[in-house]
GROMACS .gro file of C-alpha atoms in nm:
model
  421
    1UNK     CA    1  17.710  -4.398  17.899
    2UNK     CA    2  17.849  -4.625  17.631
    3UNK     CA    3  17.924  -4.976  17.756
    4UNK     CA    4  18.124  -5.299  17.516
    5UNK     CA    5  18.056  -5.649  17.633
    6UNK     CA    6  18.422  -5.811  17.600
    7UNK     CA    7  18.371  -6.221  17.629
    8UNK     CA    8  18.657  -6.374  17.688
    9UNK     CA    9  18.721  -6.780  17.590
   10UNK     CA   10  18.895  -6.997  17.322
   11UNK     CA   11  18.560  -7.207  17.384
   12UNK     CA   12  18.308  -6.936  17.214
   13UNK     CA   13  18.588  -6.861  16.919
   14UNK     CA   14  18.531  -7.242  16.833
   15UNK     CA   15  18.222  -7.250  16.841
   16UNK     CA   16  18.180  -7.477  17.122
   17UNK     CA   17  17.929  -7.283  17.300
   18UNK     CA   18  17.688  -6.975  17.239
   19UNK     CA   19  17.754  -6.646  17.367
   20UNK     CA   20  17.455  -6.597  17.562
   21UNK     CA   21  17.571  -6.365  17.784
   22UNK     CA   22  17.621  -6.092  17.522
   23UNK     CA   23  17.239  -6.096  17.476
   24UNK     CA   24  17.130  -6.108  17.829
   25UNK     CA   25  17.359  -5.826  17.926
   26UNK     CA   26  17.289  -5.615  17.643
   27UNK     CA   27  16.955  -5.608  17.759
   28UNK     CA   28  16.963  -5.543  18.115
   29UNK     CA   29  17.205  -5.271  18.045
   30UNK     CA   30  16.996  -5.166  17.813
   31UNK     CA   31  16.689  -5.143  18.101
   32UNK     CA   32  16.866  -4.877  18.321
   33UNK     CA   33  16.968  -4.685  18.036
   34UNK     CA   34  17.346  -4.817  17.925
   35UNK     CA   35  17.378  -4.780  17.586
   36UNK     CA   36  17.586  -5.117  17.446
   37UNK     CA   37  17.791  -4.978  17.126
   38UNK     CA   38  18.003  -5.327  17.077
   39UNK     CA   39  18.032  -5.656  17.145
   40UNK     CA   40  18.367  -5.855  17.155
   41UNK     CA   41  18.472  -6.197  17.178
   42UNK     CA   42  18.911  -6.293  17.249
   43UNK     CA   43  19.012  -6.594  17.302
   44UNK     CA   44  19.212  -6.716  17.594
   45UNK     CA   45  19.543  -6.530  17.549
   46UNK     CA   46  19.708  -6.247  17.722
   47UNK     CA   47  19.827  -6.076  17.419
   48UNK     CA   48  19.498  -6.072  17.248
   49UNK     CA   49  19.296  -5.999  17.524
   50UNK     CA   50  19.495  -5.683  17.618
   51UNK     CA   51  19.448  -5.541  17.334
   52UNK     CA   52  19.124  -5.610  17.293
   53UNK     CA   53  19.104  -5.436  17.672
   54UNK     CA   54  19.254  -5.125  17.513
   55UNK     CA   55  19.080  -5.129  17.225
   56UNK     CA   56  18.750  -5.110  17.414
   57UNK     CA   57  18.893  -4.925  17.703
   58UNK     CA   58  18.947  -4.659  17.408
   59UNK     CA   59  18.576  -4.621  17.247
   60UNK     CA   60  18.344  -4.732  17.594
   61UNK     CA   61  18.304  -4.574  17.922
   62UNK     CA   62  18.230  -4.958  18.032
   63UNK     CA   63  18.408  -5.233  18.016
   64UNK     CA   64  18.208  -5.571  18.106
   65UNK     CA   65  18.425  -5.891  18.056
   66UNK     CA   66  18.297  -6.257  18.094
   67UNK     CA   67  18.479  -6.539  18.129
   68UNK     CA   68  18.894  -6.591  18.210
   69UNK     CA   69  18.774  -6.628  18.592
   70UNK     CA   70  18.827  -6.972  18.626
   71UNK     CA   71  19.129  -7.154  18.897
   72UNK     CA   72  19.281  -7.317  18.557
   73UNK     CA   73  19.627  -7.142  18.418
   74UNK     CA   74  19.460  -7.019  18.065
   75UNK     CA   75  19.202  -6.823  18.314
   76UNK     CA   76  19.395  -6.493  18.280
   77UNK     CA   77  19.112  -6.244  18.279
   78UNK     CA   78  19.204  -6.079  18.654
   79UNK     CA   79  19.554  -6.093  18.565
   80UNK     CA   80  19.560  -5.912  18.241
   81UNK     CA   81  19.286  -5.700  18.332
   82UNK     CA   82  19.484  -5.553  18.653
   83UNK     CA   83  19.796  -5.532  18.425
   84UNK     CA   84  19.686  -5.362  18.193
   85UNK     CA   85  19.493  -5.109  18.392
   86UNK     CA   86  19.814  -5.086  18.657
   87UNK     CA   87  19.667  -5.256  18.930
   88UNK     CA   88  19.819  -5.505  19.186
   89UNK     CA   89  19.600  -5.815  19.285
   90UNK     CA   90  19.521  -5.834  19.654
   91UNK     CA   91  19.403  -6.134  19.843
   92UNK     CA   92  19.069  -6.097  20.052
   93UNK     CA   93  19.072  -6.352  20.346
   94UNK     CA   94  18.707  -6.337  20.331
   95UNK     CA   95  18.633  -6.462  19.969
   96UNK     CA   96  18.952  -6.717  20.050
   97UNK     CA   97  18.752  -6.840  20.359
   98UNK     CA   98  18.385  -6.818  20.111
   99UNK     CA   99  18.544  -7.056  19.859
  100UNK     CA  100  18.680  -7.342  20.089
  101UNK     CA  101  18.361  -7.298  20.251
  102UNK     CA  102  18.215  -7.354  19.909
  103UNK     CA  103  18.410  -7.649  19.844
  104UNK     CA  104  18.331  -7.825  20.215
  105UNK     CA  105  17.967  -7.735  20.130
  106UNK     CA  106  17.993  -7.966  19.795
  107UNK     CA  107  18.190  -8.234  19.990
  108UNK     CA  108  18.460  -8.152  19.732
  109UNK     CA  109  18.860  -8.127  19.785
  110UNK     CA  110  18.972  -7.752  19.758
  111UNK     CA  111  19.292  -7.764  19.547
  112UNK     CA  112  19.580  -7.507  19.558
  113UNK     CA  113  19.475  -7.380  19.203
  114UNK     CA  114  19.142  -7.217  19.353
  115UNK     CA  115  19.339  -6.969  19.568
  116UNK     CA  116  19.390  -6.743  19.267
  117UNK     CA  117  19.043  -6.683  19.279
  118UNK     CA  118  19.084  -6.506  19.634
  119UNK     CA  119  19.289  -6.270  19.433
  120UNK     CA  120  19.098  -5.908  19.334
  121UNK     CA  121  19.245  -5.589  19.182
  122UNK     CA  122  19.277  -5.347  19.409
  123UNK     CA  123  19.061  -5.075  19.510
  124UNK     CA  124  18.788  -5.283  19.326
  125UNK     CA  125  18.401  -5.338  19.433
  126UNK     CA  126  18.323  -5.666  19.518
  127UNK     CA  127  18.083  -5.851  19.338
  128UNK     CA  128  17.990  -6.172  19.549
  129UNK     CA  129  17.931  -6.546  19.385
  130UNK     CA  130  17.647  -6.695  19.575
  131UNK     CA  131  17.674  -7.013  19.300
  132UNK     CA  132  18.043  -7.052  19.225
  133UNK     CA  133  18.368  -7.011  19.335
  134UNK     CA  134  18.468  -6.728  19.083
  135UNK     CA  135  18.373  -6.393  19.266
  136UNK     CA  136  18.332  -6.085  19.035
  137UNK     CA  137  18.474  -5.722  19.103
  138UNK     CA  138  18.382  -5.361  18.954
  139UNK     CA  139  18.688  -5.134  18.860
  140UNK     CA  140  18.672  -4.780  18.858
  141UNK     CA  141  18.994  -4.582  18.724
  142UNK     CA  142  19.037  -4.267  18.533
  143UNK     CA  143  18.673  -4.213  18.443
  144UNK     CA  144  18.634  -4.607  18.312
  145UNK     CA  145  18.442  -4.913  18.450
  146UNK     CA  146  18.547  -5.254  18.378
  147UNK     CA  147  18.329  -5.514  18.565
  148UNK     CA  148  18.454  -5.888  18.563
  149UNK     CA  149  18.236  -6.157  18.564
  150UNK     CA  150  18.254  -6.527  18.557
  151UNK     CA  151  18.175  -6.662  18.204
  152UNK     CA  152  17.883  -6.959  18.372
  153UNK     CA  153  17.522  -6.800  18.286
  154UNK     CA  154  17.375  -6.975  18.650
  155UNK     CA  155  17.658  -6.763  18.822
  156UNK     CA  156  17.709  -6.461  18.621
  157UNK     CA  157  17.302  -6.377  18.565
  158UNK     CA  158  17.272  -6.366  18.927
  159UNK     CA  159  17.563  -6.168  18.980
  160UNK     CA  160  17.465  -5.912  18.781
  161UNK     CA  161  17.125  -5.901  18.879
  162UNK     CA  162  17.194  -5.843  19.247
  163UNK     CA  163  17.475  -5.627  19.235
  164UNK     CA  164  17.601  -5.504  18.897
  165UNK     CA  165  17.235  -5.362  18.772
  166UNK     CA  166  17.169  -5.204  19.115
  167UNK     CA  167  17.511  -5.055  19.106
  168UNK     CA  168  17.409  -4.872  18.747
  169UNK     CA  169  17.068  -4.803  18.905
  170UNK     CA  170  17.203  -4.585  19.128
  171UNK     CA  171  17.483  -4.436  18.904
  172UNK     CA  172  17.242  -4.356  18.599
  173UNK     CA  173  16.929  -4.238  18.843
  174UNK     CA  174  16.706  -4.401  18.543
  175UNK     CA  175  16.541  -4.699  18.393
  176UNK     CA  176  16.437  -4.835  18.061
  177UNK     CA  177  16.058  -4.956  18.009
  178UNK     CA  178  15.952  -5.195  17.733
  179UNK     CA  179  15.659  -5.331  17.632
  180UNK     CA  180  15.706  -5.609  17.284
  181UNK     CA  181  15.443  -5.581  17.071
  182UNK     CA  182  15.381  -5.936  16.861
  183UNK     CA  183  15.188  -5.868  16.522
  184UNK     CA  184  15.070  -6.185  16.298
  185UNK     CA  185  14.884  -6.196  15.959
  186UNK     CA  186  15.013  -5.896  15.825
  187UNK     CA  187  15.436  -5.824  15.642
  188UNK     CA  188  15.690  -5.638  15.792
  189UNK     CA  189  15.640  -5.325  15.568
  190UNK     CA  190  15.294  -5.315  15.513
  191UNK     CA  191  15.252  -5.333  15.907
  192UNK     CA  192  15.545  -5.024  15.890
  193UNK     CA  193  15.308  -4.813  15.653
  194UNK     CA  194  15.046  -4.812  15.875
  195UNK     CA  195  15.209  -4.698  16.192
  196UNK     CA  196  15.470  -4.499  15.971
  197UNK     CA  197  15.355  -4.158  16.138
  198UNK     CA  198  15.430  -4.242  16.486
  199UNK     CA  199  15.732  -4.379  16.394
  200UNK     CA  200  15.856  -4.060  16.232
  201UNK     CA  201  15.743  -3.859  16.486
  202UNK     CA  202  15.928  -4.055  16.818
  203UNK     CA  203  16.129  -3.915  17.013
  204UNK     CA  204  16.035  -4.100  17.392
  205UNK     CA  205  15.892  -4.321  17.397
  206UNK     CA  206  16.044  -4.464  17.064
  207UNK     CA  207  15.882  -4.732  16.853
  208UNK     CA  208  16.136  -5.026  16.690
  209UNK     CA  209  15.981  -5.289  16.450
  210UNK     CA  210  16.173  -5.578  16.319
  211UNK     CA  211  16.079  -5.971  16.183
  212UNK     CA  212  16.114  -6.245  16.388
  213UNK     CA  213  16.037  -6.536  16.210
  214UNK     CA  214  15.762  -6.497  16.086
  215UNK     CA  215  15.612  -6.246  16.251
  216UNK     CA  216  15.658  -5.879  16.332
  217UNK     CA  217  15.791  -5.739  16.620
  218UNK     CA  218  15.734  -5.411  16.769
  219UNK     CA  219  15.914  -5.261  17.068
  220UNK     CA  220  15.782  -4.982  17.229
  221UNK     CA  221  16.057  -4.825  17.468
  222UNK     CA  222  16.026  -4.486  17.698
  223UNK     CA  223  16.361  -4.375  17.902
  224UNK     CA  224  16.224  -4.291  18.245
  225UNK     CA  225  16.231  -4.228  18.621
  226UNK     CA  226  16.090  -4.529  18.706
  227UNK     CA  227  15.811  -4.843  18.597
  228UNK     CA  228  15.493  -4.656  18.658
  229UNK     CA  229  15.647  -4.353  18.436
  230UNK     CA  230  15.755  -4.591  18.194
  231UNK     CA  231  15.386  -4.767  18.153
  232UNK     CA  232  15.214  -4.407  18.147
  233UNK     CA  233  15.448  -4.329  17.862
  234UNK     CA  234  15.400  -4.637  17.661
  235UNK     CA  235  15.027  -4.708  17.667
  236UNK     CA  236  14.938  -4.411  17.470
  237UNK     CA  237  15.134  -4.477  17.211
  238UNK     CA  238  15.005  -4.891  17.240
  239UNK     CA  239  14.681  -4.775  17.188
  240UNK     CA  240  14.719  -4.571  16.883
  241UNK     CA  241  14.903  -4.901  16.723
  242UNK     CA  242  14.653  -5.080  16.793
  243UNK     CA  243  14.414  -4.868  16.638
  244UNK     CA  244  14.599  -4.920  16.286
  245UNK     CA  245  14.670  -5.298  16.349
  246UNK     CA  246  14.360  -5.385  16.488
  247UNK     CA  247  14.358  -5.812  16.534
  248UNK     CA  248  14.653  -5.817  16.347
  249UNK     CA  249  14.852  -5.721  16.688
  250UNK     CA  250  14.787  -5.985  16.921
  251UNK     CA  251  14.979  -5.944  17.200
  252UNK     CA  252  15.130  -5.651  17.375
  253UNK     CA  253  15.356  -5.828  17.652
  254UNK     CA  254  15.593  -6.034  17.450
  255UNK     CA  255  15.364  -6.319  17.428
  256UNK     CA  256  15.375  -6.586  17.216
  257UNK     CA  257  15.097  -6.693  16.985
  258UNK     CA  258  15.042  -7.014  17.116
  259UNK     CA  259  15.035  -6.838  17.496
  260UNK     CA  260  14.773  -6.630  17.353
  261UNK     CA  261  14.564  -6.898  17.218
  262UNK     CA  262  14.586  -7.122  17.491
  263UNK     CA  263  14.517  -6.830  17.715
  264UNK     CA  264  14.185  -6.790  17.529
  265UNK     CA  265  14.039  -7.124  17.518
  266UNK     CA  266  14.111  -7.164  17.854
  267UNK     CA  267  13.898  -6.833  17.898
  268UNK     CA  268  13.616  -6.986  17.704
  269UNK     CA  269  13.641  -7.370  17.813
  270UNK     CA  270  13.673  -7.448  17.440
  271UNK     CA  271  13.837  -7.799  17.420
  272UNK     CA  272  14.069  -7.859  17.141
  273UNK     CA  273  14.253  -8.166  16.947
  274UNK     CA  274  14.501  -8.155  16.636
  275UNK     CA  275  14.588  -8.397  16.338
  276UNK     CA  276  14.948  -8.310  16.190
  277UNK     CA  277  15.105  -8.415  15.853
  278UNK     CA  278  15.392  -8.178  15.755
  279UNK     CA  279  15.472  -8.023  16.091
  280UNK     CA  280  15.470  -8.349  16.260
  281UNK     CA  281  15.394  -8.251  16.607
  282UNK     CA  282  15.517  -7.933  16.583
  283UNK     CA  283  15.182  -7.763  16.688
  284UNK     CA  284  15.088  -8.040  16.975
  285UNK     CA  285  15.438  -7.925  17.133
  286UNK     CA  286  15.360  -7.573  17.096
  287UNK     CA  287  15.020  -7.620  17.275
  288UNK     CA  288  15.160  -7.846  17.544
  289UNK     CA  289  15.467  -7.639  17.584
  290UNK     CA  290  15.197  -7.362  17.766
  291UNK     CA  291  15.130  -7.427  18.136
  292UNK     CA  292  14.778  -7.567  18.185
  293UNK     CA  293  14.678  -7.634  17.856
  294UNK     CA  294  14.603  -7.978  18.012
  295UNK     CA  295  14.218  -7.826  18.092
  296UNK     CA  296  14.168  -7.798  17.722
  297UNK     CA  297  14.391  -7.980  17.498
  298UNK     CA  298  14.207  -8.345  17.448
  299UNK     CA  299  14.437  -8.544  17.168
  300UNK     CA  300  14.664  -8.481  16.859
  301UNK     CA  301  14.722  -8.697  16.575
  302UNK     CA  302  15.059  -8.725  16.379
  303UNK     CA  303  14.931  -8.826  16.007
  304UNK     CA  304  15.244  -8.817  15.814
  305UNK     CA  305  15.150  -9.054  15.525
  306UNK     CA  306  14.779  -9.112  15.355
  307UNK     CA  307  14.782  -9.452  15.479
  308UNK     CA  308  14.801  -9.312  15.867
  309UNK     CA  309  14.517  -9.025  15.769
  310UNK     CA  310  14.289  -9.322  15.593
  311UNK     CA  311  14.391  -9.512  15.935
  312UNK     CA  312  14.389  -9.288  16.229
  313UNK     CA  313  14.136  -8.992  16.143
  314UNK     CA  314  13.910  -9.208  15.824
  315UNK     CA  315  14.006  -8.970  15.579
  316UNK     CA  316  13.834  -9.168  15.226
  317UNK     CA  317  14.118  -9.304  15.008
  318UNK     CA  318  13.894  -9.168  14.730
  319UNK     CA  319  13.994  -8.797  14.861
  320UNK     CA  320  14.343  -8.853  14.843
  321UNK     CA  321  14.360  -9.015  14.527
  322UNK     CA  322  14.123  -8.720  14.385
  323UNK     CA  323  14.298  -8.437  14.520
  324UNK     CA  324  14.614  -8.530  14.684
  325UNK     CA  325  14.763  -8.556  15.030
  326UNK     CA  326  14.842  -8.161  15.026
  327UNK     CA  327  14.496  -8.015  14.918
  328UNK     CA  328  14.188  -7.832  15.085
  329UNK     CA  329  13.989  -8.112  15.034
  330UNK     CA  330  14.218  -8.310  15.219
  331UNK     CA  331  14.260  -8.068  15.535
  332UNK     CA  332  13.887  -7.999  15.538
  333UNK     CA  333  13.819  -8.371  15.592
  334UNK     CA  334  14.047  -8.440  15.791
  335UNK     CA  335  13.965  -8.208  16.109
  336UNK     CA  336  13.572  -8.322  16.026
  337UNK     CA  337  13.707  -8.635  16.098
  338UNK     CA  338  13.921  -8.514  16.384
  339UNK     CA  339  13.618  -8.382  16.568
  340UNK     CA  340  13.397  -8.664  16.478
  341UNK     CA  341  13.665  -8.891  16.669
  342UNK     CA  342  13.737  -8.647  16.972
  343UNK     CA  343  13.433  -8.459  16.994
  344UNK     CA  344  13.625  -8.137  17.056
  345UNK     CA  345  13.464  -7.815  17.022
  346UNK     CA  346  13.815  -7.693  16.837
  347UNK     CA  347  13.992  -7.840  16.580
  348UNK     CA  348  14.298  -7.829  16.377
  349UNK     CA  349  14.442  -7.973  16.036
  350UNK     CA  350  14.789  -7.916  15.891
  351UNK     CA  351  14.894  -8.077  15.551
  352UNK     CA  352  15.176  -7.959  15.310
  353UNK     CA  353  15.504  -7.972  15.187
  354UNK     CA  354  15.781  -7.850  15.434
  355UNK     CA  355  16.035  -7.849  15.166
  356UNK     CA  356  16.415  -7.854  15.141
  357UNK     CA  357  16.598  -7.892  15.520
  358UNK     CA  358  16.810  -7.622  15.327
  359UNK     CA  359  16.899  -7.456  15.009
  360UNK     CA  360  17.066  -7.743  14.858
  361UNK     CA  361  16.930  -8.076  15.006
  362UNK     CA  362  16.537  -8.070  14.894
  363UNK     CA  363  16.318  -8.299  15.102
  364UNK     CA  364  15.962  -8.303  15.037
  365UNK     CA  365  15.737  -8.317  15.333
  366UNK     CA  366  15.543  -8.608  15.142
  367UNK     CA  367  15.748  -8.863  14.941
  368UNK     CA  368  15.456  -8.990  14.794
  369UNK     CA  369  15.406  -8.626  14.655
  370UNK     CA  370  15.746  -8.557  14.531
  371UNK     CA  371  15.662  -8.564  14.115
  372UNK     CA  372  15.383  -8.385  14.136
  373UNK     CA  373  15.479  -7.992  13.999
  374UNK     CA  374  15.217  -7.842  14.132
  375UNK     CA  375  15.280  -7.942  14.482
  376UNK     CA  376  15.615  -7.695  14.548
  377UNK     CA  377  15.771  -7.706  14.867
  378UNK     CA  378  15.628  -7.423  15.116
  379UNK     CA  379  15.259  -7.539  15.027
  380UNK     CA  380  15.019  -7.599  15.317
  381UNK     CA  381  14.673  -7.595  15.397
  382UNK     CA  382  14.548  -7.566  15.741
  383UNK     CA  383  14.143  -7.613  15.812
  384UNK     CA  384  14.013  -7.463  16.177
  385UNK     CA  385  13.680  -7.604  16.307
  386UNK     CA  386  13.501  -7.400  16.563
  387UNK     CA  387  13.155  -7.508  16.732
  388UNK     CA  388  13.037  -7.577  16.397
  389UNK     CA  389  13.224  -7.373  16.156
  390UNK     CA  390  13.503  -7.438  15.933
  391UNK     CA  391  13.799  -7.226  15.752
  392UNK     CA  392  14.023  -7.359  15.581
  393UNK     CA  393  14.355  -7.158  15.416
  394UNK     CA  394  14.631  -7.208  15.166
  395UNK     CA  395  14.966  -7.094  15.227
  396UNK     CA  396  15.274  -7.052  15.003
  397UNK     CA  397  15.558  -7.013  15.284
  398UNK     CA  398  15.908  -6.948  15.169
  399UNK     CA  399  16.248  -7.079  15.378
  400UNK     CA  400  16.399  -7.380  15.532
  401UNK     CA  401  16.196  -7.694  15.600
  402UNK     CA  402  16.222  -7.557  15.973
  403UNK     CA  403  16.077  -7.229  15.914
  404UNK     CA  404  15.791  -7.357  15.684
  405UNK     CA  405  15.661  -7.598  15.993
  406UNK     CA  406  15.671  -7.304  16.237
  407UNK     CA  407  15.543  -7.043  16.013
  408UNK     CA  408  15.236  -7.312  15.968
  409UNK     CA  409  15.180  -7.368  16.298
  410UNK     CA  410  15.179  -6.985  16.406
  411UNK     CA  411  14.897  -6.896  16.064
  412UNK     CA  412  14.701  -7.238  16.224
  413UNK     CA  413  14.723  -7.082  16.583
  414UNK     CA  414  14.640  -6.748  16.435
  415UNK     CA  415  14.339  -6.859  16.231
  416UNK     CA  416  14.181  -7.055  16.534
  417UNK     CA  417  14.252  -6.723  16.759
  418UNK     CA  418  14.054  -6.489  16.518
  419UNK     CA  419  13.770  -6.710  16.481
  420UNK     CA  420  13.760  -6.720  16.884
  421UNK     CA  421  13.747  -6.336  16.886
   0.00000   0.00000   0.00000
């Protein structure tokens, strides 16, 4: 079954807010096997949204529209929806009685306005709002399926969840199973040359790679009965990536690579500290952003200039006059001098040039650094101590200021994880 996703709201035209909903329902369709052709966005007019109704109406078997469901006059979803499709709106005492006892709940004045919202197609499926006063409804007429939710994330995701997907549950009889495959170390087409054979020869499961900032990303999907069919489908075909990727593939659940790392020095009680220049906390917050990190994780220095690295860590002024702020010399002393300060069995460096916040405003990561020509932007060095041992490894990263900081932080994660296993 082909579905569109038709958002309605002036609000997302503008640019006001994101369409989030779009991606979340594309996916969950996508899980019990709705295929989502298009994606639409009107704004909030009659005209235009009728015809955008049509127009999907005319290439989908489903229809699912967010937004319009509000009490407010330019919430005309229900109403142009049951127009256009020939239905009358009916009130339901019940959902009349479920809002005002929504609003007495809140301690808030029900006005006249939020009556409309008793209002439903007719003939339609209910779909109850356990977290608003908009409820939803499901449509079927002449072989199509519009569903109307509320546009709210917090009201439509649960919704959906507990009735919408159970409702395609039982009218598809199958599910989708995934499994996201994160790959680090290694670029999008050499990683495709390697597993190029099992991708030519998928049929179910399939295999999808694409980049993700970064990094590659591999999704392994099977169309199915059910979970356990689903995971007895996909781990074959797992295994023999990871065969061909070996420790380049690092996680097979969607994880990220600082959920991964933390993961394993938690495993191995290794305690850890940082000292930042370019990415300027960037890789603390990644670290701290995973739940109990707080066993392992002991300190983290932000060293932005020299005088802060001479300072804070005791890097020698005679190294950074030598060989510069961005250097391997530089990185190498400063996470010895990390660990001789924490005494952490794991440490990490990170000094370089983030580069231009975009294509036309080039900021170097180190002012001080900024007329030296063989310093570009996109130049970092990150040094990994381990119980002893030291790596250290340059990096010319391409992109936005943004992109080079993250990019450094996932190759200083990655570096620390292969040296763990």
């Amino acid at each position: 079954m082909v579905a569109e996703i038709l958002a309605v709201g002036t609000e997302l035209l503008i640019g006001q807010i994101t369409n989030t909903n779009a991606q979340y329902l594309s996916k969950r369709l996508n899980d019990v096997g709705v295929s989502v052709y298009y994606h639409s966005v009107v704004g909030d007019n009659p005209v235009r949204l009728k015809e955008s109704l049509k127009t999907a109406l005319s290439r989908a078997d489903i229809v699912i529209s967010t937004g319009g469901m509000g009490p407010t006059q330019d919430d005309l979803t229900k109403e142009t929806v049951a127009e256009t499709m020939g239905l009358k709106l009916v009130l339901h005492p019940e959902i009349y009685q479920d809002i005002k006892a929504f609003f007495e709940r809140v301690n808030r004045k029900m006005m006249d306005s939020n009556a409309k919202q008793a209002y439903i197609p007719e003939n339609s499926i209910i779909v109850p709002n356990n977290n608003g006063t908009a409820p939803g409804c499901i449509i079927e007429k002449d072989g199509k399926i519009v569903i109307l939710l509320p546009g709210p994330p917090k009201e439509m995701i649960p919704m959906f969840e507990e009735t919408v997907f159970p409702y395609f549950e039982k009218m598809t009889g199958q599910t989708i199973g995934s499994k996201m495959l994160k790959v680090f170390g290694v670029g999008e087409s050499e990683m495709e040359m390697k597993i190029i054979d099992l991708i030519k020869a998928q049929s179910n499961p399939t295999i999808a790679p694409y980049v993700n900032m970064g990094e590659v990303v591999v999704r392994v999907t099977a169309r199915c009965r059910d979970a356990n069919e689903a995971e007895s489908m996909i781990c074959p075909v797992i295994d023999k990536i990871r065969e061909r990727l070996g420790t380049d593939l690092y996680s097979i659940n969607g994880e990220t690579m600082e959920e991964v790392v933390v993961r394993l020095i938690i495993e191995k009680n290794i305690s850890i500290s940082v000292a930042e220049s370019c990415t300027g906390g960037m890789l603390a917050a990644k670290l701290v952003n995973v739940p109990g990190v707080s066993k392992v994780f002991e300190k983290g220095f932000i060293t932005y200039s020299n005088s802060a690295k001479i300072d804070m860590l005791g890097v020698s002024p005679d190294t950074l006059e030598t060989y510069g702020a961005v250097s391997r010399e530089t990185a190498i002393e400063m996470v010895n001098c990390l660990i001789k300060k924490t005494g952490t069995r794991a440490g990490i460096s990170i000094t370089g040039m983030a580069g231009p916040n975009n294509m036309t405003d080039p900021v170097p990561c180190s002012t001080a650094l900024s007329h030296i020509p063989d310093k570009p932007a996109g130049l970092v060095y990150i040094a990994v101590y381990l119980d002893g041992k030291t790596e250290c490894i340059e990096l010319k990263l391409n992109g936005y200021r943004e992109r080079v900081r993250h990019v450094a932080c996932l190759n200083a994660l990655n570096l620390l994880r292969k040296m763990m296993i």
